[in-house]
GROMACS .gro file of C-alpha atoms in nm:
model
  360
    1MET     CA    1   8.656   5.679  12.487
    2ARG     CA    2   8.894   5.393  12.404
    3ILE     CA    3   9.013   5.581  12.095
    4TRP     CA    4   9.103   5.886  12.306
    5ILE     CA    5   9.290   5.669  12.557
    6LEU     CA    6   9.482   5.486  12.283
    7SER     CA    7   9.573   5.813  12.109
    8LEU     CA    8   9.696   5.959  12.437
    9ALA     CA    9   9.901   5.647  12.507
   10LEU     CA   10  10.071   5.658  12.167
   11ALA     CA   11  10.149   6.029  12.203
   12THR     CA   12  10.285   5.976  12.553
   13VAL     CA   13  10.519   5.700  12.435
   14ALA     CA   14  10.647   5.934  12.162
   15ALA     CA   15  10.709   6.205  12.421
   16PHE     CA   16  10.916   5.981  12.651
   17ALA     CA   17  11.116   5.862  12.352
   18ALA     CA   18  11.257   6.217  12.330
   19PRO     CA   19  11.417   6.314  12.665
   20ALA     CA   20  11.450   6.684  12.575
   21SER     CA   21  11.073   6.714  12.556
   22ALA     CA   22  10.983   6.467  12.831
   23GLN     CA   23  10.783   6.719  13.035
   24LEU     CA   24  10.576   6.817  12.730
   25ARG     CA   25  10.296   6.564  12.693
   26PRO     CA   26  10.127   6.555  12.349
   27LEU     CA   27   9.751   6.512  12.352
   28VAL     CA   28   9.591   6.439  12.016
   29ALA     CA   29   9.231   6.525  11.931
   30PRO     CA   30   9.167   6.218  11.712
   31PRO     CA   31   8.994   6.289  11.379
   32GLU     CA   32   8.688   6.101  11.263
   33SER     CA   33   8.878   5.936  10.977
   34ALA     CA   34   9.185   5.957  10.755
   35ALA     CA   35   8.985   6.169  10.510
   36LYS     CA   36   8.904   6.423  10.784
   37ALA     CA   37   9.269   6.435  10.891
   38SER     CA   38   9.371   6.504  10.533
   39THR     CA   39   9.117   6.779  10.460
   40ASP     CA   40   9.064   6.943  10.802
   41GLY     CA   41   9.392   6.878  10.985
   42VAL     CA   42   9.430   6.762  11.344
   43ASP     CA   43   9.481   6.962  11.665
   44VAL     CA   44   9.763   6.847  11.894
   45PHE     CA   45   9.814   7.001  12.238
   46LEU     CA   46  10.159   7.001  12.406
   47ILE     CA   47  10.091   7.015  12.779
   48ASN     CA   48  10.375   7.133  13.005
   49GLU     CA   49  10.358   6.916  13.314
   50GLY     CA   50  10.677   7.059  13.459
   51ALA     CA   51  10.740   7.343  13.703
   52ALA     CA   52  10.924   7.571  13.459
   53PRO     CA   53  10.870   7.702  13.104
   54VAL     CA   54  11.023   7.490  12.830
   55PRO     CA   55  11.083   7.551  12.458
   56ILE     CA   56  10.847   7.375  12.221
   57ALA     CA   57  10.999   7.049  12.101
   58ALA     CA   58  10.728   6.909  11.877
   59PRO     CA   59  10.782   6.580  11.695
   60ASP     CA   60  10.776   6.607  11.316
   61THR     CA   61  10.538   6.311  11.300
   62ILE     CA   62  10.293   6.152  11.543
   63ASP     CA   63  10.126   5.812  11.518
   64THR     CA   64   9.765   5.802  11.631
   65ILE     CA   65   9.435   5.629  11.563
   66ALA     CA   66   9.124   5.787  11.412
   67GLN     CA   67   8.784   5.750  11.571
   68ASP     CA   68   8.693   5.489  11.309
   69GLY     CA   69   8.994   5.278  11.416
   70THR     CA   70   9.227   5.365  11.127
   71ALA     CA   71   9.596   5.392  11.217
   72LEU     CA   72   9.735   5.730  11.105
   73THR     CA   73  10.070   5.906  11.080
   74LEU     CA   74  10.041   6.283  11.121
   75GLU     CA   75  10.297   6.545  11.019
   76LEU     CA   76  10.354   6.892  11.165
   77ILE     CA   77  10.221   7.165  10.935
   78ARG     CA   78  10.416   7.468  11.059
   79SER     CA   79  10.765   7.503  11.202
   80THR     CA   80  10.790   7.577  11.576
   81ALA     CA   81  11.148   7.706  11.565
   82ASP     CA   82  11.045   8.062  11.654
   83ALA     CA   83  10.754   7.975  11.882
   84ALA     CA   84  10.740   8.104  12.239
   85PRO     CA   85  10.817   7.863  12.527
   86VAL     CA   86  10.531   7.674  12.688
   87PRO     CA   87  10.467   7.812  13.040
   88ALA     CA   88  10.457   7.581  13.342
   89GLY     CA   89  10.115   7.422  13.365
   90GLY     CA   90  10.021   7.565  13.024
   91PHE     CA   91   9.996   7.422  12.676
   92ALA     CA   92  10.074   7.496  12.311
   93LYS     CA   93   9.828   7.418  12.033
   94LEU     CA   94   9.982   7.280  11.715
   95ARG     CA   95   9.834   7.177  11.384
   96TYR     CA   96   9.910   6.846  11.216
   97ARG     CA   97   9.780   6.678  10.902
   98LEU     CA   98   9.783   6.334  10.747
   99ALA     CA   99  10.136   6.256  10.632
  100PRO     CA  100  10.154   6.186  10.256
  101LEU     CA  101  10.263   5.850  10.131
  102GLY     CA  102  10.550   5.823   9.887
  103PRO     CA  103  10.876   6.023   9.850
  104ALA     CA  104  11.056   6.175  10.144
  105ALA     CA  105  10.987   6.536  10.239
  106GLY     CA  106  11.164   6.787  10.019
  107GLN     CA  107  11.144   6.575   9.702
  108VAL     CA  108  10.903   6.637   9.417
  109ALA     CA  109  10.629   6.376   9.411
  110ARG     CA  110  10.483   6.261   9.080
  111ALA     CA  111  10.162   6.070   9.029
  112PRO     CA  112  10.012   5.952   8.702
  113ASP     CA  113   9.659   6.068   8.782
  114ARG     CA  114   9.694   6.412   8.944
  115PRO     CA  115   9.953   6.667   9.067
  116ARG     CA  116  10.120   6.586   9.396
  117ALA     CA  117  10.246   6.840   9.647
  118VAL     CA  118  10.527   6.800   9.897
  119SER     CA  119  10.558   7.045  10.185
  120VAL     CA  120  10.808   7.077  10.468
  121GLY     CA  121  10.648   7.257  10.763
  122ASP     CA  122  10.634   7.628  10.693
  123GLY     CA  123  10.881   7.594  10.406
  124GLU     CA  124  10.843   7.572  10.032
  125THR     CA  125  10.578   7.351   9.876
  126GLN     CA  126  10.655   7.199   9.536
  127VAL     CA  127  10.391   7.078   9.292
  128ALA     CA  128  10.473   6.872   8.982
  129ASP     CA  129  10.244   6.822   8.682
  130SER     CA  130  10.259   6.838   8.302
  131ALA     CA  131  10.363   7.206   8.316
  132GLY     CA  132  10.670   7.121   8.524
  133VAL     CA  133  10.745   7.205   8.885
  134THR     CA  134  10.599   7.513   9.052
  135SER     CA  135  10.678   7.624   9.405
  136ALA     CA  136  10.533   7.853   9.671
  137PHE     CA  137  10.526   7.901  10.045
  138VAL     CA  138  10.172   7.767  10.047
  139GLU     CA  139  10.132   7.783  10.425
  140ARG     CA  140  10.166   8.163  10.397
  141PHE     CA  141   9.870   8.196  10.156
  142ARG     CA  142   9.505   8.196  10.256
  143PRO     CA  143   9.166   8.290  10.111
  144TYR     CA  144   9.057   8.644  10.191
  145GLU     CA  145   8.725   8.761  10.048
  146PRO     CA  146   8.517   8.502   9.856
  147THR     CA  147   8.651   8.385   9.519
  148TYR     CA  148   8.358   8.308   9.290
  149VAL     CA  149   8.174   8.343   8.959
  150ALA     CA  150   7.799   8.410   8.971
  151ILE     CA  151   7.539   8.482   8.701
  152GLY     CA  152   7.207   8.658   8.745
  153SER     CA  153   7.039   8.995   8.710
  154GLY     CA  154   7.166   9.349   8.661
  155GLN     CA  155   7.323   9.547   8.378
  156GLU     CA  156   7.631   9.327   8.409
  157ASN     CA  157   7.467   8.994   8.479
  158THR     CA  158   7.790   8.813   8.571
  159LYS     CA  159   8.008   8.905   8.867
  160ALA     CA  160   8.340   8.738   8.941
  161GLN     CA  161   8.599   8.790   9.211
  162VAL     CA  162   8.945   8.661   9.299
  163SER     CA  163   9.085   8.738   9.646
  164PHE     CA  164   9.378   8.615   9.851
  165ALA     CA  165   9.611   8.723  10.132
  166LEU     CA  166   9.962   8.620  10.227
  167ARG     CA  167  10.185   8.656  10.529
  168PRO     CA  168  10.543   8.736  10.415
  169PHE     CA  169  10.714   8.695  10.754
  170GLY     CA  170  10.702   8.410  11.003
  171GLY     CA  171  10.809   8.394  11.365
  172THR     CA  172  10.651   8.581  11.654
  173GLY     CA  173  10.773   8.938  11.599
  174VAL     CA  174  10.577   9.242  11.489
  175LEU     CA  175  10.622   9.161  11.120
  176SER     CA  176  10.465   8.818  11.167
  177HIS     CA  177  10.128   8.999  11.183
  178LEU     CA  178  10.181   9.177  10.849
  179ASN     CA  179   9.953   9.070  10.564
  180LEU     CA  180   9.940   9.161  10.197
  181ALA     CA  181   9.611   9.110  10.015
  182TYR     CA  182   9.465   9.160   9.671
  183THR     CA  183   9.103   9.148   9.556
  184HIS     CA  184   8.999   9.180   9.193
  185THR     CA  185   8.627   9.213   9.121
  186PHE     CA  186   8.500   9.237   8.766
  187PHE     CA  187   8.160   9.261   8.600
  188TRP     CA  188   8.090   9.076   8.279
  189ALA     CA  189   7.793   9.159   8.054
  190PHE     CA  190   7.763   8.798   7.945
  191ASN     CA  191   7.413   8.863   7.808
  192ARG     CA  192   7.532   9.124   7.554
  193PRO     CA  193   7.682   9.062   7.210
  194SER     CA  194   8.051   8.965   7.244
  195GLY     CA  195   8.007   8.951   7.624
  196PRO     CA  196   8.225   9.249   7.726
  197ILE     CA  197   8.385   9.291   8.067
  198THR     CA  198   8.239   9.630   8.147
  199THR     CA  199   8.419   9.732   8.465
  200SER     CA  200   8.671   9.610   8.720
  201ILE     CA  201   8.764   9.701   9.077
  202TYR     CA  202   9.131   9.660   9.171
  203SER     CA  203   9.191   9.647   9.547
  204PRO     CA  204   9.545   9.596   9.682
  205GLU     CA  205   9.574   9.604  10.059
  206VAL     CA  206   9.830   9.593  10.339
  207TYR     CA  207   9.733   9.540  10.702
  208PHE     CA  208   9.838   9.410  11.040
  209ASP     CA  209   9.615   9.141  11.190
  210VAL     CA  210   9.676   9.081  11.560
  211PRO     CA  211   9.503   8.811  11.768
  212VAL     CA  212   9.374   8.936  12.103
  213GLY     CA  213   9.286   8.627  12.300
  214GLU     CA  214   9.142   8.311  12.148
  215GLN     CA  215   8.837   8.462  11.975
  216VAL     CA  216   8.922   8.823  11.885
  217ASN     CA  217   9.137   8.962  11.605
  218VAL     CA  218   9.213   9.330  11.551
  219ALA     CA  219   9.329   9.457  11.211
  220PHE     CA  220   9.440   9.797  11.094
  221GLY     CA  221   9.565   9.881  10.748
  222TYR     CA  222   9.538  10.055  10.413
  223ARG     CA  223   9.318   9.961  10.116
  224HIS     CA  224   9.313  10.113   9.772
  225SER     CA  225   9.021  10.056   9.535
  226SER     CA  226   9.022  10.180   9.177
  227ASN     CA  227   8.843  10.123   8.848
  228GLY     CA  228   9.172  10.153   8.661
  229GLY     CA  229   9.054  10.461   8.471
  230GLY     CA  230   9.252  10.748   8.325
  231PRO     CA  231   9.259  11.123   8.399
  232THR     CA  232   8.897  11.176   8.286
  233ASP     CA  233   8.721  10.872   8.437
  234SER     CA  234   8.935  10.744   8.724
  235ILE     CA  235   8.763  10.667   9.054
  236ASP     CA  236   8.992  10.600   9.350
  237ALA     CA  237   8.924  10.519   9.711
  238ASN     CA  238   9.219  10.532   9.950
  239ARG     CA  239   9.124  10.430  10.302
  240LEU     CA  240   9.288  10.370  10.638
  241TYR     CA  241   9.075  10.131  10.837
  242LEU     CA  242   9.037   9.959  11.173
  243ARG     CA  243   8.854   9.625  11.195
  244VAL     CA  244   8.770   9.396  11.487
  245ASN     CA  245   8.644   9.040  11.445
  246ARG     CA  246   8.480   8.857  11.736
  247GLN     CA  247   8.417   8.485  11.706
  248PHE     CA  248   8.145   8.300  11.897
  249ASP     CA  249   8.156   7.921  11.916
  250LEU     CA  250   7.794   7.807  11.897
  251GLY     CA  251   7.869   7.436  11.932
  252ARG     CA  252   7.797   7.141  11.701
  253GLY     CA  253   8.034   7.284  11.441
  254TRP     CA  254   7.859   7.623  11.419
  255ARG     CA  255   8.041   7.956  11.445
  256LEU     CA  256   7.926   8.318  11.448
  257ASP     CA  257   8.160   8.601  11.344
  258VAL     CA  258   8.086   8.971  11.388
  259ALA     CA  259   8.332   9.223  11.242
  260PRO     CA  260   8.261   9.598  11.266
  261GLN     CA  261   8.502   9.830  11.089
  262GLY     CA  262   8.556  10.201  11.036
  263TRP     CA  263   8.768  10.394  10.787
  264VAL     CA  264   8.878  10.738  10.679
  265PHE     CA  265   8.935  10.850  10.321
  266PHE     CA  266   9.247  11.037  10.218
  267GLY     CA  267   9.411  11.151   9.897
  268THR     CA  268   9.235  11.218   9.567
  269ARG     CA  269   8.922  11.032   9.460
  270GLY     CA  270   8.934  11.100   9.087
  271ILE     CA  271   8.595  11.209   8.958
  272ALA     CA  272   8.413  11.067   9.265
  273THR     CA  273   8.474  11.359   9.498
  274ASP     CA  274   8.160  11.277   9.702
  275LEU     CA  275   8.226  10.903   9.733
  276ASP     CA  276   8.210  10.915  10.113
  277ARG     CA  277   7.845  11.029  10.097
  278PHE     CA  278   7.753  10.693   9.940
  279TRP     CA  279   8.005  10.456  10.098
  280GLY     CA  280   8.004  10.616  10.442
  281ASN     CA  281   8.284  10.572  10.695
  282GLY     CA  282   8.194  10.239  10.849
  283GLY     CA  283   8.040   9.899  10.800
  284ILE     CA  284   7.987   9.561  10.962
  285THR     CA  285   8.008   9.199  10.852
  286ALA     CA  286   7.822   8.919  11.028
  287SER     CA  287   7.841   8.554  10.928
  288ILE     CA  288   7.721   8.222  11.061
  289THR     CA  289   7.903   7.912  10.942
  290GLN     CA  290   7.863   7.540  10.984
  291ARG     CA  291   8.191   7.356  10.933
  292ASN     CA  292   8.161   7.161  10.607
  293GLY     CA  293   7.809   7.299  10.578
  294VAL     CA  294   7.614   7.614  10.502
  295LYS     CA  295   7.753   7.967  10.545
  296LEU     CA  296   7.546   8.285  10.547
  297ALA     CA  297   7.727   8.620  10.550
  298LEU     CA  298   7.588   8.975  10.541
  299TYR     CA  299   7.792   9.291  10.484
  300GLY     CA  300   7.653   9.641  10.526
  301ARG     CA  301   7.802   9.990  10.498
  302GLY     CA  302   7.671  10.343  10.472
  303ASP     CA  303   7.649  10.702  10.590
  304PRO     CA  304   7.374  10.762  10.848
  305THR     CA  305   7.376  11.136  10.774
  306THR     CA  306   7.280  11.085  10.408
  307GLY     CA  307   7.080  10.764  10.446
  308ARG     CA  308   7.279  10.605  10.166
  309GLY     CA  309   7.466  10.282  10.179
  310ALA     CA  310   7.459   9.922  10.064
  311ALA     CA  311   7.413   9.564  10.181
  312GLU     CA  312   7.549   9.245  10.028
  313LEU     CA  313   7.443   8.890  10.112
  314PHE     CA  314   7.643   8.571  10.050
  315LEU     CA  315   7.512   8.215  10.084
  316SER     CA  316   7.726   7.907  10.017
  317TYR     CA  317   7.714   7.530  10.056
  318PRO     CA  318   7.982   7.266   9.982
  319LEU     CA  319   7.905   7.068   9.667
  320ARG     CA  320   8.063   6.759   9.823
  321ARG     CA  321   7.769   6.749  10.063
  322ILE     CA  322   7.535   6.719   9.763
  323GLY     CA  323   7.729   6.439   9.594
  324GLY     CA  324   8.080   6.346   9.488
  325ASP     CA  325   8.417   6.460   9.612
  326VAL     CA  326   8.396   6.814   9.467
  327GLY     CA  327   8.608   7.088   9.624
  328LEU     CA  328   8.377   7.375   9.528
  329TYR     CA  329   8.081   7.560   9.678
  330LEU     CA  330   7.735   7.631   9.545
  331PHE     CA  331   7.723   8.008   9.585
  332GLY     CA  332   7.459   8.280   9.591
  333GLN     CA  333   7.519   8.656   9.605
  334ALA     CA  334   7.278   8.951   9.627
  335PHE     CA  335   7.338   9.326   9.648
  336THR     CA  336   7.120   9.631   9.708
  337GLY     CA  337   7.220   9.994   9.748
  338PHE     CA  338   7.485  10.227   9.612
  339GLY     CA  339   7.826  10.147   9.472
  340GLU     CA  340   7.834   9.783   9.364
  341THR     CA  341   8.049   9.910   9.076
  342LEU     CA  342   8.270  10.216   9.104
  343PRO     CA  343   8.143  10.393   8.788
  344ARG     CA  344   7.789  10.382   8.936
  345TYR     CA  345   7.890  10.462   9.291
  346ASN     CA  346   7.608  10.721   9.314
  347GLN     CA  347   7.336  10.504   9.158
  348ARG     CA  348   7.118  10.250   9.335
  349ASP     CA  349   7.129   9.889   9.211
  350THR     CA  350   6.962   9.568   9.321
  351THR     CA  351   7.101   9.242   9.186
  352ALA     CA  352   7.092   8.869   9.261
  353ARG     CA  353   7.322   8.600   9.122
  354ILE     CA  354   7.402   8.231   9.166
  355GLY     CA  355   7.718   8.044   9.074
  356ILE     CA  356   8.021   7.855   9.196
  357ALA     CA  357   8.281   7.960   9.456
  358LEU     CA  358   8.636   7.835   9.510
  359THR     CA  359   8.657   7.993   9.856
  360ARG     CA  360   8.404   8.153  10.085
   0.00000   0.00000   0.00000
């Protein structure tokens, strides 16, 4: 309780030090420790105690104290220049993180032991290492589908996937909801001589993702999936889809997500003219996740009229919970049904694999 009171007092002093934002009172949700603030970020609420809406005037940095008594300096992660005003009696939720030590924002930081990144709000992040300086708008990138490598059973005993999404436009307009995504799944016959990569699935995607309330997101978009074949063996799936995700906060760090989706095929399908009979026109994903703990996700799709479809199960657990500061996940994946690979879209497969994931 004393930590909460001290954090509130520090934030209140910072607010009154800036007259333009005097009626916005920052309230910090103190993290457990500096390590938690660095890895998980910190929620800060700007409460409008006035009688009229006011523009967000968030401080770039906030001094607070963690629950373990450590004094912290937090920095704002994303710019609020285009954010909507805070209504009278309402609040705005902002995200802060532990401010890095060292060079001022905007400079390239160098460390002898590992790359260092410097970020300015929603602007460019620069990373310096032995390869030189690379830059990206890192706050616009996020994991999409799981990125992993897993080895197990099946004709191609190794399955690997890389997936990410990015948001090109900021602000609060229509384009701020636009996302571009790419998922590349490939199957590697590691158990065969020379270990060939037997097939790949290339899936570029463009979609709008719109929050509806605090716990619902609605997405609609276009996804193309292809095996990269030529005129005689190409398999293509062009789909327009609608997806809704509903989040349920279960307490104690647990979360349940349920995401039904439906789609329609259009355009040519290469040699897989009956692909819809095996993939169907809808599916659902359900996952239960413990923050910094286990995650179990199940995806199913199919066509009720043909009785054909597929289900895929994912299970992951942070390796840092097992021992050491490792930013990876122990990962398990299992599939049963039709269409794990596009060339065998009309054949039933059952596989199980275990490996390592970068994202989940």
